[in-house]
CSV table of C-alpha atoms in Angstrom, one decimal:
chain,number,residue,atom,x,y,z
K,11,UNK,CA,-33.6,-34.9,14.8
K,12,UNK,CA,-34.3,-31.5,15.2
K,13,UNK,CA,-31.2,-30.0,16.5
K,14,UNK,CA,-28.0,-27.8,16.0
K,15,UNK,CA,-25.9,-28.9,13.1
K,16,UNK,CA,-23.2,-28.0,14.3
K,17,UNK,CA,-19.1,-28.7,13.0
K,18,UNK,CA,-18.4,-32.4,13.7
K,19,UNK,CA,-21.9,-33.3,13.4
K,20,UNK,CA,-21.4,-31.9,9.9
K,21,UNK,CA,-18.0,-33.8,9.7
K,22,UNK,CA,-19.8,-37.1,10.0
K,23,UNK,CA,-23.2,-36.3,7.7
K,24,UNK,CA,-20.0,-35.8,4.9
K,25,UNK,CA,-18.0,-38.8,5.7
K,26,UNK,CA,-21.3,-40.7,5.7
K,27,UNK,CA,-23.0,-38.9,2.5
K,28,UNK,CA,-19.8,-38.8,1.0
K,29,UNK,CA,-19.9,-35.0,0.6
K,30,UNK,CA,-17.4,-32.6,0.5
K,31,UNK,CA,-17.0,-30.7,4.0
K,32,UNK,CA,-16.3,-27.7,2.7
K,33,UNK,CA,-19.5,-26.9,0.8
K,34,UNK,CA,-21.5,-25.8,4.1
K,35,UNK,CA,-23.5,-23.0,1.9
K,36,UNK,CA,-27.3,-23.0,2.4
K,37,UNK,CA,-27.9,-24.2,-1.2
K,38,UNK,CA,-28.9,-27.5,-2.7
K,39,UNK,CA,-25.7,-29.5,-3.0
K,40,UNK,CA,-26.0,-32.6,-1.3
K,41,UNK,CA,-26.0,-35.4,-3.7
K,42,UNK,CA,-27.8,-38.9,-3.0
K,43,UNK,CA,-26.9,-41.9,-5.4
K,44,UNK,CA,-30.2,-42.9,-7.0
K,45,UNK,CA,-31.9,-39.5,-6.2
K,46,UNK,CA,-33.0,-36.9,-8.4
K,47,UNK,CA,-33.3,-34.2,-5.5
K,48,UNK,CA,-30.1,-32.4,-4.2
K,49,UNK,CA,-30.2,-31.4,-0.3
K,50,UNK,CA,-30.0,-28.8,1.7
K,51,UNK,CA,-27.4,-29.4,3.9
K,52,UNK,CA,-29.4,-29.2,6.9
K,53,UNK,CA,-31.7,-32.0,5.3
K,54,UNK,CA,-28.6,-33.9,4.2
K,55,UNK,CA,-27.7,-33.8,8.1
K,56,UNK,CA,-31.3,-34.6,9.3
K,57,UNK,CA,-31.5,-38.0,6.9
K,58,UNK,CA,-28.0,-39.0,8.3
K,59,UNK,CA,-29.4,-38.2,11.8
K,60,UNK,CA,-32.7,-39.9,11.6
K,61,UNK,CA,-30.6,-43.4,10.9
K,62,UNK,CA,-28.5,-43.1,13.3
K,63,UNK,CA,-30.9,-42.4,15.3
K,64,UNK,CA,-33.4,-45.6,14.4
K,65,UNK,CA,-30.0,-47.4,15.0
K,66,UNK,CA,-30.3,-46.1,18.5
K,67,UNK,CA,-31.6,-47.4,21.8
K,68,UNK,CA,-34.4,-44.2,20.8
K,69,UNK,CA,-35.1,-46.1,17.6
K,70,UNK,CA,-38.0,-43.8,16.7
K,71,UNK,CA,-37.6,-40.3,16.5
K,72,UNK,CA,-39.5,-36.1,16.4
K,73,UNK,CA,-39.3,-33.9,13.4
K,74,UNK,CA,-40.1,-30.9,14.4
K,75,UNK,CA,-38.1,-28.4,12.3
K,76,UNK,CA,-39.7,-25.2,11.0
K,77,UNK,CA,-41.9,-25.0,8.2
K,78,UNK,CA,-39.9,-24.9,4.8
K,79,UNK,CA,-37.2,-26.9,5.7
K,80,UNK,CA,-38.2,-29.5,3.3
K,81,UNK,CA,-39.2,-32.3,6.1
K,82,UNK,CA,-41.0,-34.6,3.2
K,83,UNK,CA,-38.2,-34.8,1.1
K,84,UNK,CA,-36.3,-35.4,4.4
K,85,UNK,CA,-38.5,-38.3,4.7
K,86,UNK,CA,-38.0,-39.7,1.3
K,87,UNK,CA,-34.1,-39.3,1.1
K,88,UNK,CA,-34.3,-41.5,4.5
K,89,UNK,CA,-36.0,-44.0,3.1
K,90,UNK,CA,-34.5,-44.0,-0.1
K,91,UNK,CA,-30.9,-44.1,2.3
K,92,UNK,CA,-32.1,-46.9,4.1
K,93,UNK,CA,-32.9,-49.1,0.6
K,94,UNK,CA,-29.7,-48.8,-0.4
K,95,UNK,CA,-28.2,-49.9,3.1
K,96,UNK,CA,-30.3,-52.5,2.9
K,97,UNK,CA,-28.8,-53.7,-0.6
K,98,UNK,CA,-25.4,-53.5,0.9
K,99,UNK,CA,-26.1,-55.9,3.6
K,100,UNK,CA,-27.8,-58.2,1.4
K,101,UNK,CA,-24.5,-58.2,-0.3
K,102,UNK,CA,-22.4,-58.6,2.8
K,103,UNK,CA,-24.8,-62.2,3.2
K,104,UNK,CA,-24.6,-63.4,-0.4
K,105,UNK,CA,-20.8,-62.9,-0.2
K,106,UNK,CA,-19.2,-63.0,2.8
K,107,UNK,CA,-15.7,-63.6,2.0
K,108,UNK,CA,-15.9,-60.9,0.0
K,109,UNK,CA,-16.1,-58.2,2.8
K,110,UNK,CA,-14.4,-57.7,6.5
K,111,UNK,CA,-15.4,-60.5,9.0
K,112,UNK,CA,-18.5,-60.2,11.5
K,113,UNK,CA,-15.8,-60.7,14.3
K,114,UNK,CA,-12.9,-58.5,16.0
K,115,UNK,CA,-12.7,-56.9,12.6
K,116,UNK,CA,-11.8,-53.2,13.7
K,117,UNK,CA,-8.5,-52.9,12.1
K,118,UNK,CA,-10.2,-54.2,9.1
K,119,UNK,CA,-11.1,-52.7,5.9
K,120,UNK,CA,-13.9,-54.1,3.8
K,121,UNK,CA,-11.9,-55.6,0.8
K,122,UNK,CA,-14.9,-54.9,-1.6
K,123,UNK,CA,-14.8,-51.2,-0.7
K,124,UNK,CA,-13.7,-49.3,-3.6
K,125,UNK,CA,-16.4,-51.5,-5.4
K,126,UNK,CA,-19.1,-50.5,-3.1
K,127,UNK,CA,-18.7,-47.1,-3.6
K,128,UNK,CA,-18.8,-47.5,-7.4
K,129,UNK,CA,-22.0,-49.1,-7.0
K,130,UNK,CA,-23.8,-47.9,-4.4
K,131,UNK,CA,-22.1,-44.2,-3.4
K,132,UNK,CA,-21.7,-45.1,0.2
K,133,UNK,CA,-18.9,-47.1,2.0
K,134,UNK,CA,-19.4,-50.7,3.0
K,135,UNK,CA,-21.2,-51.3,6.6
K,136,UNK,CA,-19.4,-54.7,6.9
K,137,UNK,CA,-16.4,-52.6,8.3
K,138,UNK,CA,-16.5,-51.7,12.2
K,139,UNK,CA,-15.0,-48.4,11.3
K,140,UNK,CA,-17.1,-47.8,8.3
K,141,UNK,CA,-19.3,-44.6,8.7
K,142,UNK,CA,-22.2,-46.4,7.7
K,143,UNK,CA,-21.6,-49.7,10.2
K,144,UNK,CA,-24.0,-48.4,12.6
K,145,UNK,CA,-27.0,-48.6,10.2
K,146,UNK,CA,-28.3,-52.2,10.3
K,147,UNK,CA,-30.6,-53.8,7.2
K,148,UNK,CA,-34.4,-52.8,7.9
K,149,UNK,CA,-36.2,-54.4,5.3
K,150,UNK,CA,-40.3,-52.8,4.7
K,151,UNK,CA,-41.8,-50.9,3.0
K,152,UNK,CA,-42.2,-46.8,4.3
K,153,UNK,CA,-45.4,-45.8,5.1
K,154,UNK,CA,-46.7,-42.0,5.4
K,155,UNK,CA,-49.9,-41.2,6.9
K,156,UNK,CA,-50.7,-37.5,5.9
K,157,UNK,CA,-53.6,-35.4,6.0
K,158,UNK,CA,-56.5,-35.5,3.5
K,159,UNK,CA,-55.0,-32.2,1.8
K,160,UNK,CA,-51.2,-33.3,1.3
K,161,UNK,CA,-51.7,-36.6,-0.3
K,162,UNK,CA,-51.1,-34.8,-3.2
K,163,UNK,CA,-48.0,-32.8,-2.1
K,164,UNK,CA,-46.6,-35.7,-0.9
K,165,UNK,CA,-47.2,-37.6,-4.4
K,166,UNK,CA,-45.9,-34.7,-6.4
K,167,UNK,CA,-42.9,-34.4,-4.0
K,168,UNK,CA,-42.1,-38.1,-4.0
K,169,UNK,CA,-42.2,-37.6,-7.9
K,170,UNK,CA,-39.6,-34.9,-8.6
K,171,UNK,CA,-37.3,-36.7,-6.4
K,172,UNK,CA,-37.3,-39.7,-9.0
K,173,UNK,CA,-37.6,-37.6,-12.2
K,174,UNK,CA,-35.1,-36.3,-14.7
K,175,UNK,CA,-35.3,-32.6,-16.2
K,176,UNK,CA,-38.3,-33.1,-18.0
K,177,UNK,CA,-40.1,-33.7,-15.2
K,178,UNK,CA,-40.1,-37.7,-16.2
K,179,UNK,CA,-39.3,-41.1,-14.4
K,180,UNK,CA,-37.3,-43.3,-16.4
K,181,UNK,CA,-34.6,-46.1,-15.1
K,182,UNK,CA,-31.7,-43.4,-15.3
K,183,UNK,CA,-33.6,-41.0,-12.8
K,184,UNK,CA,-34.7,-44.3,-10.6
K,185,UNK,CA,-32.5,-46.6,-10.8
K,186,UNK,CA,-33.1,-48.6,-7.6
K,187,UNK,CA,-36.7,-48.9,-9.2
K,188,UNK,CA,-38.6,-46.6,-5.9
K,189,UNK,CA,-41.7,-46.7,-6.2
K,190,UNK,CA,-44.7,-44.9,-4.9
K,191,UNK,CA,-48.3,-46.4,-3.8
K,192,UNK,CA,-51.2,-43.9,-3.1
K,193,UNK,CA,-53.7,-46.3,-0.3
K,194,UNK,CA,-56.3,-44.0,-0.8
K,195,UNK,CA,-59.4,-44.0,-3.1
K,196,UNK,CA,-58.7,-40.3,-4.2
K,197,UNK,CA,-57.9,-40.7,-7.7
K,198,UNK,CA,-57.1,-36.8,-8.1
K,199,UNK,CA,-53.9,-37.7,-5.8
K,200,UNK,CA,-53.6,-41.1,-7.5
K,201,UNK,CA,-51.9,-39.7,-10.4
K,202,UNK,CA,-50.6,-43.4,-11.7
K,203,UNK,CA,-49.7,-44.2,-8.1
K,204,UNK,CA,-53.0,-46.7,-7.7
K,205,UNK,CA,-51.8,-50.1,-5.9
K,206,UNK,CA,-51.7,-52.2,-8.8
K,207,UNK,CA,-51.3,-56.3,-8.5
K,208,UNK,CA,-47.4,-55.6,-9.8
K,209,UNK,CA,-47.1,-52.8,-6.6
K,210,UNK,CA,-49.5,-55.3,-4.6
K,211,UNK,CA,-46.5,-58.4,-5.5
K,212,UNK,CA,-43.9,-55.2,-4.7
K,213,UNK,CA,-45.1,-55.0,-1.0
K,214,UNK,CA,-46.0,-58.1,-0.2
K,215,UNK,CA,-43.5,-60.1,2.6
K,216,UNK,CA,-42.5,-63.0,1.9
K,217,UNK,CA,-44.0,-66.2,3.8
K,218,UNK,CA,-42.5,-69.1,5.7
K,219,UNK,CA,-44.5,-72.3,6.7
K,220,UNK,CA,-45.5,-73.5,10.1
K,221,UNK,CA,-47.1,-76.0,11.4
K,222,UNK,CA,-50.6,-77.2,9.8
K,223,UNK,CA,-52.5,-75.0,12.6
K,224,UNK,CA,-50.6,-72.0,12.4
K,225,UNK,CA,-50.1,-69.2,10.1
K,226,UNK,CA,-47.2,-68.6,8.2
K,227,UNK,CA,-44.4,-66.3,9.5
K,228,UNK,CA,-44.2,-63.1,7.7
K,229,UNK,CA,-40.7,-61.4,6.9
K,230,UNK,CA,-40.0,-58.5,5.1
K,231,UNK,CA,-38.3,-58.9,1.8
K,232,UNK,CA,-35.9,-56.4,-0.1
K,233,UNK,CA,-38.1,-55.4,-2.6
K,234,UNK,CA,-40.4,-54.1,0.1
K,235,UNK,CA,-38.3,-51.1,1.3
K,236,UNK,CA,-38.2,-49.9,-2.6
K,237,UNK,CA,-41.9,-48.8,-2.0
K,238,UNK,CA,-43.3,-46.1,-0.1
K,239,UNK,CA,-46.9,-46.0,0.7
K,240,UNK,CA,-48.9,-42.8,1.2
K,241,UNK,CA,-52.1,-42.8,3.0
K,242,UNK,CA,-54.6,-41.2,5.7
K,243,UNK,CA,-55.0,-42.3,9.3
K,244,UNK,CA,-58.5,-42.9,8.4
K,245,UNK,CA,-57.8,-45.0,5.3
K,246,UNK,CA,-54.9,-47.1,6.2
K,247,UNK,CA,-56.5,-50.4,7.7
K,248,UNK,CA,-59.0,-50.6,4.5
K,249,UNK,CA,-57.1,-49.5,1.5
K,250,UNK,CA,-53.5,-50.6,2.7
K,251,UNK,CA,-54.1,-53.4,5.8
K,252,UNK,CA,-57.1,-55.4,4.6
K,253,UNK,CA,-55.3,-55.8,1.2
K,254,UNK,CA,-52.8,-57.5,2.7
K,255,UNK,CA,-54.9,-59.7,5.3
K,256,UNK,CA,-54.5,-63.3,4.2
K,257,UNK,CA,-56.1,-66.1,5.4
K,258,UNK,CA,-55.2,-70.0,5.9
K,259,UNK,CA,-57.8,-72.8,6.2
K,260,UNK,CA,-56.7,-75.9,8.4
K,261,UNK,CA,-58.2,-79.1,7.9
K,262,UNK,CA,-58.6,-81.4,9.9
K,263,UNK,CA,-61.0,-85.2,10.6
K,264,UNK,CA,-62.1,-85.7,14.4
K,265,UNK,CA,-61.7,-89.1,15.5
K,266,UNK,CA,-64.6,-91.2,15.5
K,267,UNK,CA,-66.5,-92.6,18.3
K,268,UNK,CA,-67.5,-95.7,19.6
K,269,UNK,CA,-71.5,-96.1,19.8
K,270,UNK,CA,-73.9,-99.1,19.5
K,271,UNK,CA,-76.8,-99.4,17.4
K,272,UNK,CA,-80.0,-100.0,18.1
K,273,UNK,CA,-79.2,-104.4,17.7
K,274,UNK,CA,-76.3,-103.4,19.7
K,275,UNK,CA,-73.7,-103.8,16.9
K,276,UNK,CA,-70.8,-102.1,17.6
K,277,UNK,CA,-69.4,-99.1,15.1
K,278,UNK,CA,-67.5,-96.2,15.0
K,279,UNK,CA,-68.4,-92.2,14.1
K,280,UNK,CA,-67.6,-90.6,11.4
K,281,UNK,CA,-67.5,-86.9,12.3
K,282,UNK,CA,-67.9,-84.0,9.9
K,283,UNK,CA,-64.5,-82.4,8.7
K,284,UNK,CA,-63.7,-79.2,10.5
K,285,UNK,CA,-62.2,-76.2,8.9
K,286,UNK,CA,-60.8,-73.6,10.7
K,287,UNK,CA,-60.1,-70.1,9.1
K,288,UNK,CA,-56.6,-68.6,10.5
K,289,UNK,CA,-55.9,-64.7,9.3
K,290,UNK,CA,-52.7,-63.3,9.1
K,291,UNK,CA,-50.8,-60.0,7.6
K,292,UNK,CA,-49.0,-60.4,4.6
K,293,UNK,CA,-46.9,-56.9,4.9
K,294,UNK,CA,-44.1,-55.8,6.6
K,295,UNK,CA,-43.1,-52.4,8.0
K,296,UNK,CA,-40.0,-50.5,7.9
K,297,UNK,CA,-40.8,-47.4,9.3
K,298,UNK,CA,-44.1,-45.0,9.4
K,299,UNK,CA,-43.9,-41.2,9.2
K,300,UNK,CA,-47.0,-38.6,10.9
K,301,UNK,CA,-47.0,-35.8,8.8
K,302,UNK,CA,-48.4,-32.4,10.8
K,303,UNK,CA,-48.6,-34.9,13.7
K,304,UNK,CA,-50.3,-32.0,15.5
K,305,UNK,CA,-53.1,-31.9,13.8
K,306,UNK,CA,-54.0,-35.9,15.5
K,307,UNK,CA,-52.3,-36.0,19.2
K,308,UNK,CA,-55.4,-37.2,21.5
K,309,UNK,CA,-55.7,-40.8,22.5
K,310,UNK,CA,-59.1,-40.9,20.5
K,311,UNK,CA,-57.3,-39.2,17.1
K,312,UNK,CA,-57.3,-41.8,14.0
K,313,UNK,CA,-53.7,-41.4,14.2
K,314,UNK,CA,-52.4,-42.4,18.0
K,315,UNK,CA,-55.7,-45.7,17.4
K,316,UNK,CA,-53.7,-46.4,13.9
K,317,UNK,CA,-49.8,-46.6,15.6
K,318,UNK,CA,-51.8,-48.4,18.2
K,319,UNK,CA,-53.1,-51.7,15.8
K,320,UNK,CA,-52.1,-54.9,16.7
K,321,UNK,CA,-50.6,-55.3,13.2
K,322,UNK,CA,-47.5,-52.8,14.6
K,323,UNK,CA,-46.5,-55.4,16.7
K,324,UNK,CA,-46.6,-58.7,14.4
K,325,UNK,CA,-43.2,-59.8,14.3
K,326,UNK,CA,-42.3,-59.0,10.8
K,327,UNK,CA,-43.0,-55.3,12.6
K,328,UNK,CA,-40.8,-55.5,15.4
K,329,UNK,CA,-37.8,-52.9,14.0
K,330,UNK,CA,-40.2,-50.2,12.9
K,331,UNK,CA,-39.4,-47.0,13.4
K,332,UNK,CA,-41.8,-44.1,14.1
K,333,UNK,CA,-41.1,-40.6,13.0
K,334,UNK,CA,-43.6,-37.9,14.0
K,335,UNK,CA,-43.5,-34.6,11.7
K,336,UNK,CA,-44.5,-31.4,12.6
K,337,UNK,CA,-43.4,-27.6,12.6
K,338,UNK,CA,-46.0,-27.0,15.7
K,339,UNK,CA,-44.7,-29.8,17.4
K,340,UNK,CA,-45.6,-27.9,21.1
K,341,UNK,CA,-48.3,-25.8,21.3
K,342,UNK,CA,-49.9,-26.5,24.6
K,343,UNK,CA,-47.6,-28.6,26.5
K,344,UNK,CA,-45.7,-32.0,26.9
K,345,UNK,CA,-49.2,-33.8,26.5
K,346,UNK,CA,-48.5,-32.6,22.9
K,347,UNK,CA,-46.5,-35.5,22.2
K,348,UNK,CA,-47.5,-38.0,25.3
K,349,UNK,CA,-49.3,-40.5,23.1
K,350,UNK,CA,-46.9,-40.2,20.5
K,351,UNK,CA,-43.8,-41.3,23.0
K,352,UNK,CA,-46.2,-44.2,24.0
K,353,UNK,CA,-46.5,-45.4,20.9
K,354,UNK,CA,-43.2,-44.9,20.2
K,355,UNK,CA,-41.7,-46.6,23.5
K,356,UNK,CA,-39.9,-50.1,23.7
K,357,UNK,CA,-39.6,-52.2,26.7
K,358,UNK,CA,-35.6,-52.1,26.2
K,359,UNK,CA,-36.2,-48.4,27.0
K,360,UNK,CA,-36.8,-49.4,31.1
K,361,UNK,CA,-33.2,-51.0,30.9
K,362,UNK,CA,-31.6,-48.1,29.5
K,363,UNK,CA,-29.4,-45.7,31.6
């Protein structure tokens, strides 16, 4: 997402954000509903960008804009963005007749539009035309793996984007009810951000049965994409993963035998009940963000072994998006980012033109 904003690009970031296309000074103006934190219009740009972008035959993307550009808030407002798209199409599926139809409807408008707007800031996606059409539901929670050091930062930033002008988080700040989850054991960055069993319920996917032998198939509810997680490379499969590994025990009786006795009577077995333990991930993914990604680019950094767990690839994981920050993005060449683009790659990419 780190390119030229230049004047149609801007065109669209306003007809999406809703933003006046005029105001192109280099100041805080961009209002998000639900969002405490006014952008930049360059970040206003680079949060319209980076969905599009996920909505893309890409579907993961590079920020590598300079330091100062405010790429964590960028990161927030995307997620927070993404929420409330996701609300929008949970709409569309409780009330269909209520917007424009899922077929040959190009000439038509969404019916509920002028409500949607009042609600939710942003025009309906039901509509082909609609600027925000593009941008399908991905349900999941966010999660951020940062560096030791900016746990905080990224705590305190997440923060003032959900706080009012005393520096509090009350409902009229936060509406959509955002919330934050530090999966770390440093309390210093904790701040109130522990994952408590009312986050824990927060993230959690939801669950649907199979068969007695199998696990049950994860999906990622709406309340998951209200929460974004913050965590270390180092920390993520035991303070985030393994409090979400769940397990299922199958029962089940062998059948019995047919022996003799020693008077040669005739009798069947009665073999021991087996159990059989079956593990499976309880959490679903919507997209995960590398901050100073450069710090962790070899195959045998925490980082590229992390985007490289099975648990990436369950299939409540298979929309997530990837987004790799850093303002050093190249420093020694295109091996830089190698492992990154491997983890990012999807097999539709081979098909693509």
């Amino acid at each position: 997402v780190c390119e030229q904003l230049d004047e149609e690009s801007w065109k669209f970031t306003c007809k999406f954000l809703r933003h006046p296309k005029e105001q192109t000074s280099s100041a805080f103006c961009v209002k998000i509903p639900g969002f405490s934190r006014k952008l930049l219009p360059c970040q206003a740009h680079c949060v319209v960008r980076t969905l599009v972008i996920h909505n893309s035959a890409a579907h993961s993307c590079f920020h590598g804009h300079a330091m100062g550009i405010g790429k964590t808030t960028i990161a927030i407002a995307a997620h927070h963005v993404q929420h409330i798209i996701n609300i929008m199409h949970n709409d569309i599926l409780e009330a269909p007749l209520l917007h424009a139809g899922a077929i040959d409807n190009s000439d038509t408008a969404c019916p509920s539009n002028e409500q949607v707007v009042k609600i939710y800031g942003f025009d309906c996606p039901c509509a082909t035309f609609s600027p925000t059409h593009s941008i399908k539901a991905n349900r999941g929670i966010c999660i951020v793996l940062s560096p030791l050091g900016l746990l905080k930062n990224w705590c305190d930033e997440w923060r003032k984007c959900y706080s009012d002008d005393n520096g509090e988080i009350t409902d009229a700040s936060n509406p959509l009810k955002m919330a934050l989850v530090l999966g770390h054991r440093s309390a210093k960055a904790a701040d109130g951000n522990d994952m408590t069993p009312d986050k824990k319920r927060l993230m959690k996917s939801g669950e649907i049965l199979q068969g007695e032998d199998q696990a049950p198939r994860c999906f990622s509810r709406l309340t998951n994409s209200q929460v974004t997680c913050i965590t270390t490379s180092q920390s993520f499969e035991t303070q985030v993963l393994n409090q979400f590994t769940r397990h299922k025990t199958y029962t089940w009786q062998p059948q019995g035998e047919q022996r003799k006795n020693s008077k040669g009577e005739t009798y069947i077995t009665k073999p021991r009940t087996r159990f059989k333990n079956i593990p499976y991930m309880a959490l679903g993914v919507a997209s995960v963000w590398r901050d100073e990604a450069h710090l962790e680019r070899l195959a045998t950094s925490a980082t590229i072994k992390t985007l490289k767990n099975p648990f990436f690839r369950l299939y409540q994981n298979q929309g997530i998006h990837i987004n790799i920050m850093s303002g050093t993005l190249l420093t020694t060449g295109p091996t830089d980012i190698a492992h990154y683009i491997r983890c990012m790659a999807r097999a539709s990419w081979k098909d693509h033109p």
